[in-house]
């Protein structure tokens, strides 16, 4: 057994044993309340530069398969679990979670009290941290200094790290009905699949694309994906969004894309105390009062009051959804232009699927624009 420590920037130290690769990994420590779907969590680009704490006590029971990755690799900076499964058991499992973490060089820690750690993050807020093991496990003061010298999440431009290097196309399933340009801010694999199932040919474009690049694919709509980092850094994506709104190109954004649309219509964003991460988070549509249980992963949010109507350079807009747990704004809808966005994941894998019909709403928007 190799000793390990999770060291927080406020000086708190949690001790356990190494899980996955040994070494040191620095990032922002956050917690996820999902009880399943850890493979999708680990491969979600939105978790870039974050050390993820699983609040569910036992992790790794179903091992690791070759079908459920949401991107080309594991993106988390580090991984924290309480009770790792000793023997995975699932008919699709190809190897254990610890083996995959080791293969991909992800430094983790197991055997610590994740309940106490989660309460600490809830009370003190998400903060910089480091997982240390092996020869990198030194005295507490030195490790705290190393953590304090690491980068902050506020002001972090991380989408540029996770976007695709070159455009690619996901073909429509069956007859092609629409073409969508999807701006890759950290897109998950299931998102183009969900659109393709609705007859949409999806052109996934790098974040660096110009609006001319978007127009080259002759899109019926523009999609803004999820992604990591501070939305205040995304001047280019915001400019592209404004261009689309000015041309009345139907637009749908999720998660990070919701914050991009919000900033494009004049709303500010702020860093939340500890964010929303999990697959069991309620959201209320202010127009219908309908509640959806959603998958979320965000540490920033839009400023404003749920249901608030406001004016923008593209006409009237409304803050359309909110989380009843804390009143956080969870959606924007333009009333004079074909655009809307939500702070959660309608493509959610491993679920829930309450929000999947939002893709149908996007189809309706493109139909109406025709």
mmCIF file of C-alpha atoms in Angstrom:
data_model
loop_
_atom_site.group_PDB
_atom_site.id
_atom_site.type_symbol
_atom_site.label_atom_id
_atom_site.label_comp_id
_atom_site.label_asym_id
_atom_site.label_seq_id
_atom_site.Cartn_x
_atom_site.Cartn_y
_atom_site.Cartn_z
ATOM 1 C CA UNK A 1 0.000 0.000 0.000
ATOM 2 C CA UNK A 2 1.325 3.432 -0.986
ATOM 3 C CA UNK A 3 0.374 6.339 1.212
ATOM 4 C CA UNK A 4 -1.288 9.387 -0.348
ATOM 5 C CA UNK A 5 -2.684 12.755 0.729
ATOM 6 C CA UNK A 6 -5.251 15.197 -0.579
ATOM 7 C CA UNK A 7 -4.030 18.666 0.362
ATOM 8 C CA UNK A 8 -6.351 21.701 0.197
ATOM 9 C CA UNK A 9 -5.221 25.300 -0.189
ATOM 10 C CA UNK A 10 -6.727 26.205 3.210
ATOM 11 C CA UNK A 11 -4.271 23.793 4.829
ATOM 12 C CA UNK A 12 -6.651 20.888 5.408
ATOM 13 C CA UNK A 13 -5.028 17.499 4.702
ATOM 14 C CA UNK A 14 -6.903 14.215 4.117
ATOM 15 C CA UNK A 15 -4.836 11.028 4.159
ATOM 16 C CA UNK A 16 -5.455 7.748 2.355
ATOM 17 C CA UNK A 17 -3.786 5.392 -0.062
ATOM 18 C CA UNK A 18 -2.748 5.811 -3.678
ATOM 19 C CA UNK A 19 -5.372 4.851 -6.256
ATOM 20 C CA UNK A 20 -4.404 4.764 -9.914
ATOM 21 C CA UNK A 21 -1.130 6.445 -10.802
ATOM 22 C CA UNK A 22 1.251 7.779 -8.140
ATOM 23 C CA UNK A 23 2.781 11.242 -8.251
ATOM 24 C CA UNK A 24 1.279 14.688 -7.864
ATOM 25 C CA UNK A 25 -1.727 16.287 -9.537
ATOM 26 C CA UNK A 26 -3.034 19.816 -8.975
ATOM 27 C CA UNK A 27 -6.465 21.259 -9.717
ATOM 28 C CA UNK A 28 -9.711 22.539 -8.220
ATOM 29 C CA UNK A 29 -11.319 20.046 -5.820
ATOM 30 C CA UNK A 30 -15.054 19.522 -6.483
ATOM 31 C CA UNK A 31 -17.592 16.840 -5.613
ATOM 32 C CA UNK A 32 -20.048 14.882 -7.741
ATOM 33 C CA UNK A 33 -23.206 13.433 -6.206
ATOM 34 C CA UNK A 34 -23.724 10.901 -9.039
ATOM 35 C CA UNK A 35 -24.109 7.332 -7.783
ATOM 36 C CA UNK A 36 -23.341 5.825 -11.182
ATOM 37 C CA UNK A 37 -21.711 6.773 -14.486
ATOM 38 C CA UNK A 38 -18.181 7.342 -13.194
ATOM 39 C CA UNK A 39 -16.672 6.458 -16.582
ATOM 40 C CA UNK A 40 -18.700 9.206 -18.259
ATOM 41 C CA UNK A 41 -17.712 11.632 -15.487
ATOM 42 C CA UNK A 42 -14.005 10.906 -15.839
ATOM 43 C CA UNK A 43 -14.033 11.332 -19.635
ATOM 44 C CA UNK A 44 -16.155 14.529 -19.621
ATOM 45 C CA UNK A 45 -13.920 17.383 -20.889
ATOM 46 C CA UNK A 46 -15.811 19.790 -18.605
ATOM 47 C CA UNK A 47 -13.818 18.312 -15.697
ATOM 48 C CA UNK A 48 -10.481 19.455 -17.154
ATOM 49 C CA UNK A 49 -8.194 20.663 -14.330
ATOM 50 C CA UNK A 50 -10.553 19.483 -11.577
ATOM 51 C CA UNK A 51 -9.970 16.913 -8.855
ATOM 52 C CA UNK A 52 -13.272 15.032 -8.595
ATOM 53 C CA UNK A 53 -14.546 13.653 -5.288
ATOM 54 C CA UNK A 54 -17.220 10.943 -5.591
ATOM 55 C CA UNK A 55 -19.740 11.270 -2.772
ATOM 56 C CA UNK A 56 -21.095 7.760 -3.446
ATOM 57 C CA UNK A 57 -19.082 5.505 -1.102
ATOM 58 C CA UNK A 58 -18.210 2.615 -3.427
ATOM 59 C CA UNK A 59 -16.783 3.283 -6.871
ATOM 60 C CA UNK A 60 -15.501 0.944 -9.570
ATOM 61 C CA UNK A 61 -18.009 -1.919 -9.244
ATOM 62 C CA UNK A 62 -18.664 -2.130 -12.984
ATOM 63 C CA UNK A 63 -15.038 -1.715 -14.039
ATOM 64 C CA UNK A 64 -14.113 0.069 -17.267
ATOM 65 C CA UNK A 65 -15.443 -0.704 -20.751
ATOM 66 C CA UNK A 66 -14.597 0.487 -24.254
ATOM 67 C CA UNK A 67 -18.051 1.873 -25.130
ATOM 68 C CA UNK A 68 -18.974 4.549 -22.587
ATOM 69 C CA UNK A 69 -16.186 7.124 -22.936
ATOM 70 C CA UNK A 70 -17.485 10.645 -23.584
ATOM 71 C CA UNK A 71 -14.213 11.730 -25.224
ATOM 72 C CA UNK A 72 -10.812 10.394 -26.245
ATOM 73 C CA UNK A 73 -9.353 10.268 -22.729
ATOM 74 C CA UNK A 74 -9.821 10.904 -19.012
ATOM 75 C CA UNK A 75 -9.815 14.663 -18.381
ATOM 76 C CA UNK A 76 -10.002 14.957 -14.578
ATOM 77 C CA UNK A 77 -6.872 16.254 -12.872
ATOM 78 C CA UNK A 78 -7.252 13.814 -9.976
ATOM 79 C CA UNK A 79 -9.728 11.357 -8.491
ATOM 80 C CA UNK A 80 -10.916 10.844 -4.906
ATOM 81 C CA UNK A 81 -12.966 7.845 -3.729
ATOM 82 C CA UNK A 82 -13.787 6.276 -0.408
ATOM 83 C CA UNK A 83 -14.118 2.544 -1.071
ATOM 84 C CA UNK A 84 -12.751 1.342 -4.429
ATOM 85 C CA UNK A 85 -14.151 -1.967 -5.705
ATOM 86 C CA UNK A 86 -11.621 -4.771 -5.347
ATOM 87 C CA UNK A 87 -13.094 -6.872 -8.163
ATOM 88 C CA UNK A 88 -15.194 -5.302 -10.940
ATOM 89 C CA UNK A 89 -18.231 -7.254 -12.109
ATOM 90 C CA UNK A 90 -20.004 -6.363 -15.350
ATOM 91 C CA UNK A 91 -20.402 -8.196 -18.642
ATOM 92 C CA UNK A 92 -18.938 -5.231 -20.564
ATOM 93 C CA UNK A 93 -15.995 -4.619 -18.246
ATOM 94 C CA UNK A 94 -12.585 -4.932 -19.891
ATOM 95 C CA UNK A 95 -10.393 -3.888 -16.933
ATOM 96 C CA UNK A 96 -10.604 -2.351 -13.494
ATOM 97 C CA UNK A 97 -11.040 1.381 -12.876
ATOM 98 C CA UNK A 98 -7.734 1.544 -10.995
ATOM 99 C CA UNK A 99 -5.961 -0.045 -13.977
ATOM 100 C CA UNK A 100 -7.426 2.521 -16.372
ATOM 101 C CA UNK A 101 -6.471 5.399 -14.068
ATOM 102 C CA UNK A 102 -2.923 4.020 -13.957
ATOM 103 C CA UNK A 103 -2.819 3.524 -17.738
ATOM 104 C CA UNK A 104 -3.799 7.159 -18.306
ATOM 105 C CA UNK A 105 -1.574 8.593 -15.571
ATOM 106 C CA UNK A 106 -4.411 9.887 -13.384
ATOM 107 C CA UNK A 107 -3.262 10.382 -9.779
ATOM 108 C CA UNK A 108 -5.961 9.310 -7.323
ATOM 109 C CA UNK A 109 -6.507 8.668 -3.645
ATOM 110 C CA UNK A 110 -8.798 6.197 -1.868
ATOM 111 C CA UNK A 111 -9.774 5.290 1.670
ATOM 112 C CA UNK A 112 -10.451 8.782 3.004
ATOM 113 C CA UNK A 113 -13.680 10.090 4.548
ATOM 114 C CA UNK A 114 -15.434 11.589 1.521
ATOM 115 C CA UNK A 115 -18.441 12.653 3.626
ATOM 116 C CA UNK A 116 -16.289 14.924 5.776
ATOM 117 C CA UNK A 117 -14.450 16.168 2.697
ATOM 118 C CA UNK A 118 -17.719 16.979 0.886
ATOM 119 C CA UNK A 119 -19.048 18.886 3.903
ATOM 120 C CA UNK A 120 -15.809 20.852 4.016
ATOM 121 C CA UNK A 121 -16.115 21.814 0.333
ATOM 122 C CA UNK A 122 -19.772 22.786 0.820
ATOM 123 C CA UNK A 123 -18.879 25.024 3.770
ATOM 124 C CA UNK A 124 -15.602 26.493 2.525
ATOM 125 C CA UNK A 125 -16.215 26.340 -1.234
ATOM 126 C CA UNK A 126 -14.425 24.620 -4.102
ATOM 127 C CA UNK A 127 -10.728 25.464 -3.892
ATOM 128 C CA UNK A 128 -7.333 24.550 -5.256
ATOM 129 C CA UNK A 129 -5.961 21.219 -4.098
ATOM 130 C CA UNK A 130 -3.429 18.531 -4.884
ATOM 131 C CA UNK A 131 -3.217 14.742 -4.694
ATOM 132 C CA UNK A 132 0.243 13.632 -3.587
ATOM 133 C CA UNK A 133 1.631 10.087 -3.404
ATOM 134 C CA UNK A 134 4.888 8.168 -3.764
ATOM 135 C CA UNK A 135 8.030 10.316 -3.725
ATOM 136 C CA UNK A 136 5.893 13.467 -4.163
ATOM 137 C CA UNK A 137 4.334 12.957 -0.718
ATOM 138 C CA UNK A 138 6.394 15.386 1.395
ATOM 139 C CA UNK A 139 5.767 17.548 4.458
ATOM 140 C CA UNK A 140 2.413 19.302 4.763
ATOM 141 C CA UNK A 141 3.761 22.858 4.514
ATOM 142 C CA UNK A 142 5.621 22.141 1.269
ATOM 143 C CA UNK A 143 2.565 20.493 -0.282
ATOM 144 C CA UNK A 144 0.276 23.378 0.741
ATOM 145 C CA UNK A 145 2.746 25.835 -0.825
ATOM 146 C CA UNK A 146 2.686 23.802 -4.042
ATOM 147 C CA UNK A 147 -1.117 23.924 -4.098
ATOM 148 C CA UNK A 148 -1.190 27.687 -3.450
ATOM 149 C CA UNK A 149 1.204 28.238 -6.360
ATOM 150 C CA UNK A 150 -1.168 26.493 -8.804
ATOM 151 C CA UNK A 151 -3.555 28.289 -11.165
ATOM 152 C CA UNK A 152 -6.971 29.608 -10.064
ATOM 153 C CA UNK A 153 -10.176 28.561 -11.853
ATOM 154 C CA UNK A 154 -11.372 32.179 -12.116
ATOM 155 C CA UNK A 155 -9.900 33.570 -15.317
ATOM 156 C CA UNK A 156 -8.946 30.114 -16.626
ATOM 157 C CA UNK A 157 -9.319 29.721 -20.405
ATOM 158 C CA UNK A 158 -9.592 25.931 -20.593
ATOM 159 C CA UNK A 159 -11.924 25.300 -23.536
ATOM 160 C CA UNK A 160 -8.995 25.868 -25.896
ATOM 161 C CA UNK A 161 -7.288 22.817 -24.311
ATOM 162 C CA UNK A 162 -10.170 20.427 -24.962
ATOM 163 C CA UNK A 163 -11.586 21.521 -28.325
ATOM 164 C CA UNK A 164 -11.075 19.346 -31.404
ATOM 165 C CA UNK A 165 -7.971 19.994 -33.529
ATOM 166 C CA UNK A 166 -9.890 19.736 -36.791
ATOM 167 C CA UNK A 167 -13.524 19.605 -37.934
ATOM 168 C CA UNK A 168 -15.319 16.268 -38.157
ATOM 169 C CA UNK A 169 -18.793 15.136 -39.169
ATOM 170 C CA UNK A 170 -21.267 12.834 -37.422
ATOM 171 C CA UNK A 171 -23.700 11.641 -40.073
ATOM 172 C CA UNK A 172 -27.473 11.723 -39.589
ATOM 173 C CA UNK A 173 -29.155 8.431 -38.814
ATOM 174 C CA UNK A 174 -31.568 7.709 -41.667
ATOM 175 C CA UNK A 175 -32.675 10.568 -43.893
ATOM 176 C CA UNK A 176 -30.822 13.823 -43.311
ATOM 177 C CA UNK A 177 -33.234 16.576 -42.243
ATOM 178 C CA UNK A 178 -30.935 19.302 -40.942
ATOM 179 C CA UNK A 179 -27.306 20.370 -40.752
ATOM 180 C CA UNK A 180 -25.970 21.736 -37.469
ATOM 181 C CA UNK A 181 -22.634 23.405 -36.776
ATOM 182 C CA UNK A 182 -21.549 22.419 -33.256
ATOM 183 C CA UNK A 183 -18.920 24.649 -31.666
ATOM 184 C CA UNK A 184 -16.690 22.340 -29.627
ATOM 185 C CA UNK A 185 -16.007 23.915 -26.236
ATOM 186 C CA UNK A 186 -15.552 20.429 -24.738
ATOM 187 C CA UNK A 187 -18.325 18.442 -26.416
ATOM 188 C CA UNK A 188 -19.270 14.959 -25.181
ATOM 189 C CA UNK A 189 -19.586 12.039 -27.611
ATOM 190 C CA UNK A 190 -23.247 11.447 -26.843
ATOM 191 C CA UNK A 191 -24.299 14.938 -27.960
ATOM 192 C CA UNK A 192 -23.779 14.479 -31.730
ATOM 193 C CA UNK A 193 -25.274 10.977 -31.392
ATOM 194 C CA UNK A 194 -28.456 12.406 -29.867
ATOM 195 C CA UNK A 195 -28.752 14.930 -32.699
ATOM 196 C CA UNK A 196 -27.894 12.357 -35.384
ATOM 197 C CA UNK A 197 -30.742 10.164 -34.119
ATOM 198 C CA UNK A 198 -33.071 13.049 -35.011
ATOM 199 C CA UNK A 199 -31.867 13.247 -38.609
ATOM 200 C CA UNK A 200 -29.255 15.952 -37.985
ATOM 201 C CA UNK A 201 -25.870 15.934 -39.701
ATOM 202 C CA UNK A 202 -23.509 17.407 -37.107
ATOM 203 C CA UNK A 203 -20.360 19.287 -38.124
ATOM 204 C CA UNK A 204 -18.214 19.556 -34.978
ATOM 205 C CA UNK A 205 -15.977 22.613 -35.348
ATOM 206 C CA UNK A 206 -12.922 23.775 -33.374
ATOM 207 C CA UNK A 207 -13.349 26.688 -30.981
ATOM 208 C CA UNK A 208 -10.969 28.690 -33.177
ATOM 209 C CA UNK A 209 -13.389 28.565 -36.148
ATOM 210 C CA UNK A 210 -14.463 31.832 -37.749
ATOM 211 C CA UNK A 211 -18.088 32.611 -38.513
ATOM 212 C CA UNK A 212 -17.198 32.061 -42.182
ATOM 213 C CA UNK A 213 -16.150 28.507 -41.234
ATOM 214 C CA UNK A 214 -19.568 28.025 -39.657
ATOM 215 C CA UNK A 215 -21.368 29.343 -42.744
ATOM 216 C CA UNK A 216 -19.344 27.026 -45.006
ATOM 217 C CA UNK A 217 -21.268 23.998 -43.711
ATOM 218 C CA UNK A 218 -24.592 25.723 -44.631
ATOM 219 C CA UNK A 219 -26.031 25.143 -41.160
ATOM 220 C CA UNK A 220 -29.691 25.149 -40.223
ATOM 221 C CA UNK A 221 -28.609 25.806 -36.647
ATOM 222 C CA UNK A 222 -25.666 26.455 -34.321
ATOM 223 C CA UNK A 223 -25.008 24.373 -31.200
ATOM 224 C CA UNK A 224 -22.856 25.583 -28.279
ATOM 225 C CA UNK A 225 -21.476 22.676 -26.245
ATOM 226 C CA UNK A 226 -20.488 22.132 -22.640
ATOM 227 C CA UNK A 227 -16.902 22.840 -21.591
ATOM 228 C CA UNK A 228 -14.492 23.775 -18.776
ATOM 229 C CA UNK A 229 -13.190 27.019 -17.333
ATOM 230 C CA UNK A 230 -14.367 30.569 -16.807
ATOM 231 C CA UNK A 231 -16.939 31.770 -19.390
ATOM 232 C CA UNK A 232 -15.616 35.327 -19.004
ATOM 233 C CA UNK A 233 -12.552 34.230 -21.025
ATOM 234 C CA UNK A 234 -14.568 33.192 -24.090
ATOM 235 C CA UNK A 235 -14.552 36.408 -26.136
ATOM 236 C CA UNK A 236 -14.292 34.524 -29.446
ATOM 237 C CA UNK A 237 -17.181 32.133 -28.730
ATOM 238 C CA UNK A 238 -19.306 35.052 -27.513
ATOM 239 C CA UNK A 239 -18.548 36.995 -30.715
ATOM 240 C CA UNK A 240 -19.567 33.990 -32.843
ATOM 241 C CA UNK A 241 -22.788 33.701 -30.832
ATOM 242 C CA UNK A 242 -23.609 37.372 -31.393
ATOM 243 C CA UNK A 243 -23.011 36.916 -35.126
ATOM 244 C CA UNK A 244 -25.443 33.978 -35.187
ATOM 245 C CA UNK A 245 -28.067 35.894 -33.202
ATOM 246 C CA UNK A 246 -27.768 38.874 -35.524
ATOM 247 C CA UNK A 247 -28.449 36.601 -38.502
ATOM 248 C CA UNK A 248 -31.347 34.842 -36.718
ATOM 249 C CA UNK A 249 -29.582 31.481 -37.063
ATOM 250 C CA UNK A 250 -31.372 29.028 -34.726
ATOM 251 C CA UNK A 251 -29.156 28.444 -31.700
ATOM 252 C CA UNK A 252 -29.132 25.930 -28.833
ATOM 253 C CA UNK A 253 -26.587 25.908 -26.015
ATOM 254 C CA UNK A 254 -25.990 23.628 -23.047
ATOM 255 C CA UNK A 255 -23.931 24.018 -19.848
ATOM 256 C CA UNK A 256 -20.936 26.222 -20.828
ATOM 257 C CA UNK A 257 -22.922 27.133 -23.951
ATOM 258 C CA UNK A 258 -25.664 28.522 -21.705
ATOM 259 C CA UNK A 259 -23.151 30.863 -20.105
ATOM 260 C CA UNK A 260 -21.815 31.882 -23.541
ATOM 261 C CA UNK A 261 -25.330 32.753 -24.776
ATOM 262 C CA UNK A 262 -26.050 34.581 -21.531
ATOM 263 C CA UNK A 263 -22.939 36.724 -21.850
ATOM 264 C CA UNK A 264 -23.729 37.361 -25.538
ATOM 265 C CA UNK A 265 -27.051 38.944 -24.506
ATOM 266 C CA UNK A 266 -25.508 41.050 -21.776
ATOM 267 C CA UNK A 267 -25.696 38.943 -18.620
ATOM 268 C CA UNK A 268 -22.758 38.570 -16.252
ATOM 269 C CA UNK A 269 -21.400 35.309 -14.860
ATOM 270 C CA UNK A 270 -19.964 34.473 -11.447
ATOM 271 C CA UNK A 271 -18.134 31.614 -9.771
ATOM 272 C CA UNK A 272 -20.419 29.530 -7.571
ATOM 273 C CA UNK A 273 -19.428 28.490 -4.067
ATOM 274 C CA UNK A 274 -19.157 24.796 -4.901
ATOM 275 C CA UNK A 275 -21.130 24.355 -8.119
ATOM 276 C CA UNK A 276 -23.550 21.672 -9.284
ATOM 277 C CA UNK A 277 -22.127 18.283 -10.233
ATOM 278 C CA UNK A 278 -24.150 15.092 -10.397
ATOM 279 C CA UNK A 279 -27.015 13.377 -12.198
ATOM 280 C CA UNK A 280 -29.809 14.077 -9.716
ATOM 281 C CA UNK A 281 -30.264 17.867 -9.768
ATOM 282 C CA UNK A 282 -33.782 19.363 -10.143
ATOM 283 C CA UNK A 283 -34.550 22.201 -12.548
ATOM 284 C CA UNK A 284 -37.827 24.117 -12.923
ATOM 285 C CA UNK A 285 -39.068 25.677 -16.178
ATOM 286 C CA UNK A 286 -40.516 29.034 -15.120
ATOM 287 C CA UNK A 287 -43.058 29.044 -17.970
ATOM 288 C CA UNK A 288 -44.617 25.625 -17.370
ATOM 289 C CA UNK A 289 -43.606 24.914 -13.783
ATOM 290 C CA UNK A 290 -42.426 21.504 -14.940
ATOM 291 C CA UNK A 291 -39.581 19.899 -12.969
ATOM 292 C CA UNK A 292 -36.812 17.920 -14.688
ATOM 293 C CA UNK A 293 -34.177 15.853 -12.895
ATOM 294 C CA UNK A 294 -30.949 16.664 -14.677
ATOM 295 C CA UNK A 295 -27.257 15.936 -15.107
ATOM 296 C CA UNK A 296 -25.057 18.942 -14.360
ATOM 297 C CA UNK A 297 -21.403 19.879 -14.168
ATOM 298 C CA UNK A 298 -20.686 23.562 -13.664
ATOM 299 C CA UNK A 299 -18.931 25.877 -11.255
ATOM 300 C CA UNK A 300 -20.007 29.163 -12.881
ATOM 301 C CA UNK A 301 -23.522 30.522 -13.393
ATOM 302 C CA UNK A 302 -25.436 33.407 -14.953
ATOM 303 C CA UNK A 303 -26.403 36.424 -12.890
ATOM 304 C CA UNK A 304 -30.081 37.312 -12.547
ATOM 305 C CA UNK A 305 -33.416 36.287 -11.081
ATOM 306 C CA UNK A 306 -35.361 33.265 -12.396
ATOM 307 C CA UNK A 307 -38.183 34.412 -14.670
ATOM 308 C CA UNK A 308 -36.620 37.844 -15.165
ATOM 309 C CA UNK A 309 -37.300 39.415 -18.559
ATOM 310 C CA UNK A 310 -34.709 41.809 -19.935
ATOM 311 C CA UNK A 311 -33.768 43.655 -23.104
ATOM 312 C CA UNK A 312 -30.733 42.816 -25.212
ATOM 313 C CA UNK A 313 -29.352 44.037 -28.537
ATOM 314 C CA UNK A 314 -31.175 41.043 -30.077
ATOM 315 C CA UNK A 315 -34.556 41.798 -28.512
ATOM 316 C CA UNK A 316 -36.301 40.605 -25.386
ATOM 317 C CA UNK A 317 -35.053 37.621 -23.406
ATOM 318 C CA UNK A 318 -36.013 35.713 -20.266
ATOM 319 C CA UNK A 319 -34.120 33.715 -17.662
ATOM 320 C CA UNK A 320 -36.163 30.613 -18.322
ATOM 321 C CA UNK A 321 -35.086 27.901 -15.857
ATOM 322 C CA UNK A 322 -33.729 27.662 -12.320
ATOM 323 C CA UNK A 323 -32.545 25.159 -9.718
ATOM 324 C CA UNK A 324 -34.902 25.063 -6.697
ATOM 325 C CA UNK A 325 -32.048 23.901 -4.430
ATOM 326 C CA UNK A 326 -30.382 27.315 -4.478
ATOM 327 C CA UNK A 327 -32.190 29.547 -7.012
ATOM 328 C CA UNK A 328 -29.362 29.374 -9.573
ATOM 329 C CA UNK A 329 -30.344 30.473 -13.089
ATOM 330 C CA UNK A 330 -30.408 27.401 -15.367
ATOM 331 C CA UNK A 331 -31.579 28.706 -18.751
ATOM 332 C CA UNK A 332 -31.977 31.611 -21.176
ATOM 333 C CA UNK A 333 -34.547 32.036 -23.936
ATOM 334 C CA UNK A 334 -34.697 34.832 -26.483
ATOM 335 C CA UNK A 335 -38.237 36.003 -27.200
ATOM 336 C CA UNK A 336 -37.437 37.872 -30.435
ATOM 337 C CA UNK A 337 -34.836 35.515 -31.908
ATOM 338 C CA UNK A 338 -34.637 31.702 -32.364
ATOM 339 C CA UNK A 339 -32.246 30.913 -29.524
ATOM 340 C CA UNK A 340 -32.327 29.168 -26.153
ATOM 341 C CA UNK A 341 -29.957 27.421 -23.768
ATOM 342 C CA UNK A 342 -29.917 25.433 -20.536
ATOM 343 C CA UNK A 343 -27.293 24.953 -17.840
ATOM 344 C CA UNK A 344 -27.700 21.159 -17.780
ATOM 345 C CA UNK A 345 -27.093 18.154 -20.030
ATOM 346 C CA UNK A 346 -29.917 16.835 -22.264
ATOM 347 C CA UNK A 347 -27.474 14.257 -23.681
ATOM 348 C CA UNK A 348 -26.877 12.909 -20.155
ATOM 349 C CA UNK A 349 -25.160 9.544 -19.940
ATOM 350 C CA UNK A 350 -25.588 7.667 -17.618
ATOM 351 C CA UNK A 351 -28.851 9.571 -17.359
ATOM 352 C CA UNK A 352 -31.299 10.933 -16.364
ATOM 353 C CA UNK A 353 -33.229 11.481 -19.584
ATOM 354 C CA UNK A 354 -35.831 14.080 -18.538
ATOM 355 C CA UNK A 355 -34.144 16.768 -20.644
ATOM 356 C CA UNK A 356 -33.655 14.781 -23.883
ATOM 357 C CA UNK A 357 -36.716 16.445 -25.532
ATOM 358 C CA UNK A 358 -34.750 19.709 -25.670
ATOM 359 C CA UNK A 359 -33.111 18.339 -28.821
ATOM 360 C CA UNK A 360 -36.615 18.016 -30.300
ATOM 361 C CA UNK A 361 -37.216 21.642 -29.343
ATOM 362 C CA UNK A 362 -34.083 22.582 -31.286
ATOM 363 C CA UNK A 363 -35.452 20.656 -34.292
ATOM 364 C CA UNK A 364 -38.733 22.596 -33.995
ATOM 365 C CA UNK A 365 -36.806 25.869 -33.912
ATOM 366 C CA UNK A 366 -34.947 24.968 -37.105
ATOM 367 C CA UNK A 367 -38.190 23.837 -38.753
ATOM 368 C CA UNK A 368 -39.847 27.155 -37.943
ATOM 369 C CA UNK A 369 -36.852 29.104 -39.261
ATOM 370 C CA UNK A 370 -37.214 27.334 -42.604
#
